[in-house]
Short mmCIF file of C-alpha atoms in Angstrom, two decimals:
data_model
loop_
_atom_site.label_atom_id
_atom_site.label_comp_id
_atom_site.label_asym_id
_atom_site.label_seq_id
_atom_site.Cartn_x
_atom_site.Cartn_y
_atom_site.Cartn_z
CA UNK A 16 0.00 0.00 0.00
CA UNK A 17 1.06 3.57 -0.39
CA UNK A 18 3.19 4.71 2.53
CA UNK A 19 1.51 7.68 4.18
CA UNK A 20 4.16 8.63 6.72
CA UNK A 21 7.55 8.30 5.03
CA UNK A 22 10.49 8.10 7.36
CA UNK A 23 14.12 8.92 6.80
CA UNK A 24 14.38 6.39 4.04
CA UNK A 25 11.35 7.79 2.13
CA UNK A 26 10.92 10.75 -0.17
CA UNK A 27 9.89 14.03 1.36
CA UNK A 28 11.15 16.44 -1.24
CA UNK A 29 13.47 14.53 -3.53
CA UNK A 30 17.20 13.68 -3.18
CA UNK A 31 19.07 15.54 -0.49
CA UNK A 32 21.25 18.39 -1.77
CA UNK A 33 24.66 19.34 -0.53
CA UNK A 34 28.15 18.00 -0.26
CA UNK A 35 26.93 14.85 1.52
CA UNK A 36 25.90 13.24 -1.79
CA UNK A 37 28.09 10.57 -3.29
CA UNK A 38 29.46 11.05 -6.84
CA UNK A 39 27.02 8.42 -8.10
CA UNK A 40 24.06 10.26 -6.64
CA UNK A 41 25.26 13.55 -8.09
CA UNK A 42 25.62 11.99 -11.53
CA UNK A 43 22.15 10.46 -11.33
CA UNK A 44 20.58 13.79 -10.34
CA UNK A 45 22.50 15.69 -13.03
CA UNK A 46 21.28 13.23 -15.64
CA UNK A 47 17.68 13.79 -14.60
CA UNK A 48 18.05 17.55 -14.72
CA UNK A 49 19.64 17.41 -18.19
CA UNK A 50 16.65 15.44 -19.46
CA UNK A 51 14.32 18.11 -18.11
CA UNK A 52 12.78 15.95 -15.42
CA UNK A 53 12.19 18.13 -12.38
CA UNK A 54 9.98 18.38 -9.39
CA UNK A 55 6.86 20.46 -9.01
CA UNK A 56 6.78 23.77 -7.24
CA UNK A 57 7.81 23.57 -3.63
CA UNK A 58 9.55 20.20 -4.11
CA UNK A 59 6.28 18.23 -4.03
CA UNK A 60 5.29 15.22 -6.06
CA UNK A 61 2.06 16.50 -7.64
CA UNK A 62 2.16 16.69 -11.41
CA UNK A 63 5.84 15.77 -11.50
CA UNK A 64 7.96 12.77 -12.25
CA UNK A 65 10.72 12.14 -9.75
CA UNK A 66 13.67 9.76 -9.70
CA UNK A 67 13.38 6.70 -7.54
CA UNK A 68 14.93 6.70 -4.11
CA UNK A 69 18.41 5.21 -3.96
CA UNK A 70 18.48 2.55 -1.28
CA UNK A 71 21.27 0.83 0.54
CA UNK A 72 21.96 -2.62 -0.86
CA UNK A 73 20.93 -4.28 2.38
CA UNK A 74 17.43 -2.81 2.49
CA UNK A 75 16.38 -3.14 -1.14
CA UNK A 76 14.09 -0.74 -3.00
CA UNK A 77 11.40 1.13 -1.11
CA UNK A 78 8.52 -0.44 -2.99
CA UNK A 79 5.96 1.79 -1.32
CA UNK A 80 7.56 4.86 -2.91
CA UNK A 81 6.78 4.39 -6.60
CA UNK A 82 7.71 6.64 -9.53
CA UNK A 83 4.77 9.03 -9.81
CA UNK A 84 4.13 8.41 -13.50
CA UNK A 85 3.85 4.64 -13.05
CA UNK A 86 1.91 4.36 -9.80
CA UNK A 87 -1.57 3.78 -11.23
CA UNK A 88 -0.36 1.31 -13.85
CA UNK A 89 1.65 -0.59 -11.27
CA UNK A 90 -1.32 -0.90 -8.94
CA UNK A 91 -3.64 -1.94 -11.75
CA UNK A 92 -1.32 -4.66 -13.05
CA UNK A 93 -0.58 -6.00 -9.58
CA UNK A 94 -4.27 -5.86 -8.65
CA UNK A 95 -5.41 -7.67 -11.79
CA UNK A 96 -2.92 -10.51 -11.28
CA UNK A 97 -3.87 -10.81 -7.60
CA UNK A 98 -7.60 -10.87 -8.37
CA UNK A 99 -7.37 -13.52 -11.07
CA UNK A 100 -5.10 -15.77 -9.01
CA UNK A 101 -7.23 -15.38 -5.87
CA UNK A 102 -10.47 -16.37 -7.63
CA UNK A 103 -8.91 -19.24 -9.58
CA UNK A 104 -7.26 -20.87 -6.56
CA UNK A 105 -10.32 -20.56 -4.32
CA UNK A 106 -13.00 -21.28 -6.91
CA UNK A 107 -13.93 -24.84 -5.75
CA UNK A 108 -14.60 -23.52 -2.22
CA UNK A 109 -16.64 -20.69 -3.71
CA UNK A 110 -18.78 -23.28 -5.50
CA UNK A 111 -19.39 -25.07 -2.18
CA UNK A 112 -20.29 -21.77 -0.49
CA UNK A 113 -22.91 -20.99 -3.13
CA UNK A 114 -24.57 -24.38 -2.67
CA UNK A 115 -24.48 -24.26 1.11
CA UNK A 116 -26.28 -20.90 1.01
CA UNK A 117 -29.23 -22.47 -0.80
CA UNK A 118 -32.39 -21.94 1.26
CA UNK A 119 -34.01 -25.29 0.45
CA UNK A 120 -31.43 -27.48 -1.26
CA UNK A 121 -32.18 -30.71 -3.05
CA UNK A 122 -31.71 -33.70 -0.67
CA UNK A 123 -28.73 -34.75 -2.78
CA UNK A 124 -27.13 -31.32 -2.25
CA UNK A 125 -27.28 -31.07 1.52
CA UNK A 126 -23.82 -31.00 3.04
CA UNK A 127 -22.51 -31.13 6.60
CA UNK A 128 -19.26 -29.27 5.98
CA UNK A 129 -17.02 -27.90 3.25
CA UNK A 130 -14.79 -30.95 2.76
CA UNK A 131 -17.73 -33.35 2.58
CA UNK A 132 -19.45 -31.07 0.07
CA UNK A 133 -16.39 -30.85 -2.15
CA UNK A 134 -15.84 -34.62 -2.04
CA UNK A 135 -19.46 -35.42 -2.90
CA UNK A 136 -19.59 -32.91 -5.76
CA UNK A 137 -16.48 -34.43 -7.32
CA UNK A 138 -17.61 -38.04 -6.70
CA UNK A 139 -21.17 -37.64 -8.03
CA UNK A 140 -20.85 -34.88 -10.63
CA UNK A 141 -17.32 -35.19 -11.91
CA UNK A 142 -13.84 -33.89 -11.16
CA UNK A 143 -14.29 -30.61 -13.01
CA UNK A 144 -17.80 -29.80 -11.76
CA UNK A 145 -16.59 -27.44 -8.97
CA UNK A 146 -14.72 -25.43 -11.64
CA UNK A 147 -17.72 -24.71 -13.87
CA UNK A 148 -17.96 -20.96 -14.48
CA UNK A 149 -14.31 -20.29 -13.65
CA UNK A 150 -13.60 -18.71 -17.04
CA UNK A 151 -16.19 -15.95 -16.67
CA UNK A 152 -15.04 -15.30 -13.10
CA UNK A 153 -11.41 -14.87 -14.17
CA UNK A 154 -12.49 -12.61 -17.03
CA UNK A 155 -14.37 -10.34 -14.64
CA UNK A 156 -11.84 -10.48 -11.80
CA UNK A 157 -8.96 -8.98 -13.81
CA UNK A 158 -10.46 -5.56 -14.62
CA UNK A 159 -12.50 -5.48 -11.41
CA UNK A 160 -9.47 -5.87 -9.16
CA UNK A 161 -7.35 -3.56 -11.31
CA UNK A 162 -9.87 -0.76 -10.70
CA UNK A 163 -10.28 -1.82 -7.09
CA UNK A 164 -6.65 -1.60 -5.98
CA UNK A 165 -5.76 1.43 -8.10
CA UNK A 166 -8.71 3.41 -6.75
CA UNK A 167 -8.00 2.32 -3.18
CA UNK A 168 -4.33 3.31 -3.27
CA UNK A 169 -5.01 6.71 -4.81
CA UNK A 170 -7.88 7.64 -2.49
CA UNK A 171 -6.14 6.31 0.61
CA UNK A 172 -3.13 8.56 0.01
CA UNK A 173 -5.28 11.58 -0.88
CA UNK A 174 -7.64 11.24 2.09
CA UNK A 175 -4.85 10.46 4.56
CA UNK A 176 -3.06 13.66 3.54
CA UNK A 177 -6.24 15.59 4.32
CA UNK A 178 -7.36 13.79 7.50
CA UNK A 179 -3.98 12.97 9.05
CA UNK A 180 -1.12 14.67 7.15
CA UNK A 181 2.09 12.70 7.34
CA UNK A 182 0.43 9.67 8.94
CA UNK A 183 -1.98 6.81 8.48
CA UNK A 184 -5.74 7.32 8.90
CA UNK A 185 -8.07 4.38 9.50
CA UNK A 186 -10.99 6.55 8.41
CA UNK A 187 -9.22 7.22 5.11
CA UNK A 188 -8.51 3.49 4.67
CA UNK A 189 -12.16 2.58 5.24
CA UNK A 190 -13.52 5.36 3.02
CA UNK A 191 -11.11 4.50 0.20
CA UNK A 192 -12.13 0.84 0.40
CA UNK A 193 -15.82 1.78 0.16
CA UNK A 194 -15.36 3.91 -2.96
CA UNK A 195 -13.13 1.29 -4.60
CA UNK A 196 -15.91 -1.26 -4.03
CA UNK A 197 -18.30 0.75 -6.22
CA UNK A 198 -15.99 0.28 -9.22
CA UNK A 199 -15.13 -3.33 -8.40
CA UNK A 200 -18.75 -4.47 -8.10
CA UNK A 201 -19.84 -2.60 -11.23
CA UNK A 202 -17.31 -4.61 -13.22
CA UNK A 203 -17.81 -7.91 -11.38
CA UNK A 204 -21.57 -8.16 -10.83
CA UNK A 205 -22.54 -9.69 -14.23
CA UNK A 206 -19.82 -12.33 -13.83
CA UNK A 207 -21.12 -13.10 -10.32
CA UNK A 208 -24.66 -13.70 -11.63
CA UNK A 209 -23.47 -16.11 -14.32
CA UNK A 210 -21.01 -17.85 -12.02
CA UNK A 211 -23.50 -18.56 -9.26
CA UNK A 212 -26.16 -19.87 -11.64
CA UNK A 213 -23.62 -22.29 -13.09
CA UNK A 214 -22.51 -23.39 -9.60
CA UNK A 215 -25.97 -24.41 -8.35
CA UNK A 216 -26.91 -28.08 -8.06
CA UNK A 217 -28.58 -29.41 -11.24
CA UNK A 218 -27.75 -26.19 -13.07
CA UNK A 219 -28.96 -26.46 -16.68
CA UNK A 220 -26.02 -24.40 -17.91
CA UNK A 221 -22.84 -26.11 -19.06
CA UNK A 222 -21.36 -23.16 -20.95
CA UNK A 223 -21.11 -19.49 -20.10
CA UNK A 224 -22.69 -18.45 -23.40
CA UNK A 225 -25.75 -20.62 -22.69
CA UNK A 226 -26.25 -18.97 -19.32
CA UNK A 227 -25.80 -15.43 -20.66
CA UNK A 228 -28.25 -16.06 -23.49
CA UNK A 229 -30.89 -17.59 -21.22
CA UNK A 230 -30.71 -14.82 -18.63
CA UNK A 231 -30.82 -12.12 -21.32
CA UNK A 232 -33.79 -13.64 -23.14
CA UNK A 233 -35.86 -14.65 -20.10
CA UNK A 234 -35.14 -11.88 -17.60
CA UNK A 235 -33.61 -9.03 -19.55
CA UNK A 236 -30.33 -7.14 -19.17
CA UNK A 237 -31.35 -5.85 -15.75
CA UNK A 238 -30.97 -9.36 -14.31
CA UNK A 239 -27.18 -8.99 -14.49
CA UNK A 240 -27.41 -6.12 -11.99
CA UNK A 241 -30.40 -7.24 -9.94
CA UNK A 242 -28.16 -7.91 -6.94
CA UNK A 243 -25.93 -4.85 -7.42
CA UNK A 244 -27.43 -2.76 -4.61
CA UNK A 245 -27.40 -5.74 -2.24
CA UNK A 246 -23.85 -6.57 -3.27
CA UNK A 247 -22.83 -2.98 -2.52
CA UNK A 248 -24.69 -3.12 0.78
CA UNK A 249 -22.65 -6.22 1.61
CA UNK A 250 -19.30 -5.26 0.11
CA UNK A 251 -19.12 -1.66 1.32
CA UNK A 252 -19.09 -2.67 5.02
CA UNK A 253 -17.08 -5.79 4.13
CA UNK A 254 -14.33 -3.76 2.44
CA UNK A 255 -14.39 -1.06 5.10
CA UNK A 256 -13.81 -3.70 7.80
CA UNK A 257 -11.35 -5.55 5.56
CA UNK A 258 -9.10 -2.59 4.72
CA UNK A 259 -9.20 -1.04 8.17
CA UNK A 260 -8.29 -4.39 9.78
CA UNK A 261 -5.52 -5.02 7.24
CA UNK A 262 -3.93 -1.59 7.66
CA UNK A 263 -4.28 -1.81 11.46
CA UNK A 264 -2.47 -5.16 11.53
CA UNK A 265 0.19 -3.89 9.14
CA UNK A 266 0.96 -1.08 11.58
CA UNK A 267 1.76 -3.74 14.20
CA UNK A 268 3.35 -6.49 12.12
CA UNK A 269 5.09 -4.33 9.51
CA UNK A 270 5.46 -0.76 10.85
CA UNK A 271 8.22 0.11 8.34
CA UNK A 272 5.92 -0.97 5.49
CA UNK A 273 8.63 -2.98 3.75
CA UNK A 274 7.91 -5.98 1.54
CA UNK A 275 7.24 -8.63 4.18
CA UNK A 276 5.35 -11.66 2.78
CA UNK A 277 4.50 -13.19 6.16
CA UNK A 278 2.93 -9.97 7.44
CA UNK A 279 0.90 -9.55 4.24
CA UNK A 280 -0.40 -13.13 4.46
CA UNK A 281 -1.27 -12.94 8.16
CA UNK A 282 -2.88 -9.48 7.96
CA UNK A 283 -4.85 -10.40 4.85
CA UNK A 284 -6.12 -13.67 6.32
CA UNK A 285 -7.27 -12.09 9.59
CA UNK A 286 -8.90 -9.14 7.81
CA UNK A 287 -10.80 -11.44 5.46
CA UNK A 288 -12.06 -13.70 8.26
CA UNK A 289 -13.40 -10.82 10.36
CA UNK A 290 -15.10 -9.10 7.42
CA UNK A 291 -16.58 -12.35 6.05
CA UNK A 292 -18.19 -13.44 9.31
CA UNK A 293 -19.71 -10.00 9.89
CA UNK A 294 -21.36 -9.77 6.46
CA UNK A 295 -22.63 -13.34 5.91
CA UNK A 296 -26.36 -12.42 6.12
CA UNK A 297 -25.91 -9.97 3.27
CA UNK A 298 -24.04 -12.57 1.22
CA UNK A 299 -26.95 -15.04 1.63
CA UNK A 300 -29.34 -12.40 0.27
CA UNK A 301 -27.01 -11.64 -2.62
CA UNK A 302 -26.85 -15.34 -3.55
CA UNK A 303 -30.66 -15.53 -3.51
CA UNK A 304 -30.96 -12.50 -5.81
CA UNK A 305 -28.38 -13.90 -8.22
CA UNK A 306 -29.78 -17.43 -8.40
CA UNK A 307 -33.53 -16.69 -8.04
CA UNK A 308 -33.88 -20.08 -6.33
CA UNK A 309 -37.13 -21.75 -7.38
CA UNK A 310 -38.48 -22.62 -3.93
CA UNK A 311 -37.87 -19.09 -2.70
CA UNK A 312 -39.64 -17.76 -5.78
CA UNK A 313 -42.70 -19.85 -4.88
CA UNK A 314 -42.86 -18.07 -1.51
CA UNK A 315 -42.61 -14.63 -3.13
CA UNK A 316 -45.82 -13.20 -4.57
CA UNK A 317 -44.03 -10.96 -7.10
CA UNK A 318 -42.60 -13.89 -9.04
CA UNK A 319 -39.09 -12.40 -9.03
CA UNK A 320 -37.10 -11.39 -6.00
CA UNK A 321 -35.85 -7.86 -6.59
CA UNK A 322 -34.08 -5.67 -4.08
CA UNK A 323 -32.48 -6.17 -0.72
CA UNK A 324 -35.68 -5.77 1.33
CA UNK A 325 -37.45 -8.46 -0.68
CA UNK A 326 -34.45 -10.79 -0.34
CA UNK A 327 -34.23 -10.30 3.42
CA UNK A 328 -37.95 -10.96 3.79
CA UNK A 329 -37.84 -14.09 1.64
CA UNK A 330 -34.84 -15.55 3.48
CA UNK A 331 -36.65 -15.12 6.80
CA UNK A 332 -39.91 -16.61 5.47
CA UNK A 333 -38.17 -19.70 4.13
CA UNK A 334 -35.62 -20.43 6.84
CA UNK A 335 -35.99 -18.09 9.79
CA UNK A 336 -33.13 -16.25 11.48
CA UNK A 337 -30.66 -19.13 11.10
CA UNK A 338 -31.04 -18.95 7.31
CA UNK A 339 -29.11 -15.67 7.32
CA UNK A 340 -26.01 -17.59 8.38
CA UNK A 341 -26.17 -20.45 5.91
CA UNK A 342 -22.73 -21.15 4.53
CA UNK A 343 -20.92 -19.01 7.12
CA UNK A 344 -18.33 -21.76 7.62
CA UNK A 345 -17.64 -22.00 3.89
CA UNK A 346 -17.57 -18.21 3.55
CA UNK A 347 -14.97 -17.75 6.29
CA UNK A 348 -12.91 -20.71 5.06
CA UNK A 349 -13.05 -19.19 1.57
CA UNK A 350 -12.09 -15.66 2.66
CA UNK A 351 -9.12 -16.52 4.89
CA UNK A 352 -6.89 -17.91 2.12
CA UNK A 353 -8.59 -15.74 -0.50
CA UNK A 354 -7.63 -12.41 1.06
CA UNK A 355 -4.25 -13.81 2.12
CA UNK A 356 -3.54 -14.74 -1.51
CA UNK A 357 -4.86 -11.43 -2.83
CA UNK A 358 -2.72 -9.27 -0.55
CA UNK A 359 0.45 -11.35 -0.78
CA UNK A 360 0.29 -11.58 -4.58
CA UNK A 361 -0.61 -7.90 -4.91
CA UNK A 362 2.25 -6.76 -2.66
CA UNK A 363 4.68 -9.13 -4.39
CA UNK A 364 3.91 -7.86 -7.88
CA UNK A 365 3.97 -4.26 -6.66
CA UNK A 366 7.41 -4.93 -5.18
CA UNK A 367 8.60 -6.74 -8.31
CA UNK A 368 7.43 -4.04 -10.73
CA UNK A 369 8.93 -1.30 -8.57
CA UNK A 370 12.25 -3.12 -8.40
CA UNK A 371 12.34 -3.46 -12.19
CA UNK A 372 11.53 0.23 -12.55
CA UNK A 373 14.35 1.18 -10.22
CA UNK A 374 16.81 -1.05 -12.09
CA UNK A 375 15.71 0.55 -15.36
CA UNK A 376 16.26 4.09 -14.00
CA UNK A 377 19.63 3.11 -12.55
CA UNK A 378 20.72 1.94 -16.00
CA UNK A 379 19.70 5.17 -17.72
#
C-alpha cells in the first residue's frame, strides 16, 4: 500500500542536496536535470515525475515509494494478477459456499461441511464440476481488481493527507475501500450472476454463453445487476472492515511498510475472516438475488425477488433467522486464504514491478 508517513528512508522532497551526496548520486541527479525531469513547485510530487529513491543494498528498494508516472499502472497490473489468481485458486470452495447458502437445497445437495461437500460434488458430478464458471469469473476479476486496488491506493493517500497529514488514517482506509468497491462491483456483478447460476446443483447451464443467453432472453439485461445494490450493501461494510483491519495489523506487524510476505499473508487472512463473518447475512441475500432459487420464488408473490428488502424478507420466510447464516463456515474458510492470496500476490507484484523500474532508472 502507499506509505503515508515516510520516514528517513522515504521521499519528502526529492534527493538531499549538498556535499553529503556521493558522486554516483550527483551523476544520477545531473542526468535527470539534463533530461528536463524536475519536481513540481515547492519540491512536491504532484504533477511531477521524480527519480526513484536510492536505497542501501541491504534494504532493497522502497517499494511503497513508486515513480509518480507509473503508480496507477503498477497498482492496476498487480491488482489484476492478484484478483485472477485469488479467484482461480479458491473457486472450488466458492462453488461449495454458493450451494451451502441455498435456502431449500435438493436432498442430494445437503452437506454437513465444506470438505464433505467438495468430495461429494467431485464423486457424483465429476472432477471438473466445482470449476464450472471459472472462465467468466477470471475474465471479470482482472479488470474489477485492477480498478479496485488502483482506486483504493489513490484515495487512501489523498484522504490520509487531508485527515492525518504525514500519517496513516483508518478513516481514510475505510472510506477509500468503500469507494473502490463501487468500481469493483460494477465490473464484477454480471460475472457473479453467471457464475452462481452455473454453480448451483442441477444447473442447466454447461457453458457461459448458454447462461448469458438464457438470462438475457428470459429476464432481460437488468438481471445482471439485480443484486448490485445488495452486493454494494454487503461489500461496502465488508471492504471497510477488511481494509481497516488489514492496515491496522500492518501497523503492528510491519510498521516500516517494507515488503514482508509473512505480514501480508497474516494481515490479509485475519482481515478477510473478520469481514466475512460479519457480512454473511448480506451474502446469503445476494446469492438468492443472483440465483432466483425456485423454492424461494414460490414463496414470493411478485414472481421475481428484486431488491435487498425483498431478499431479506424471503430468506426469513423460508428459513428463519438461522437462514441468514447459511454457509458461514464455507464463507470464512473461503475468505481466509482468499484475502491472504490477494494481498500477498498484490504486494509481491507491486514490489517486483517497482524493483524493475528502479533497475531501469539506474541503468539510464
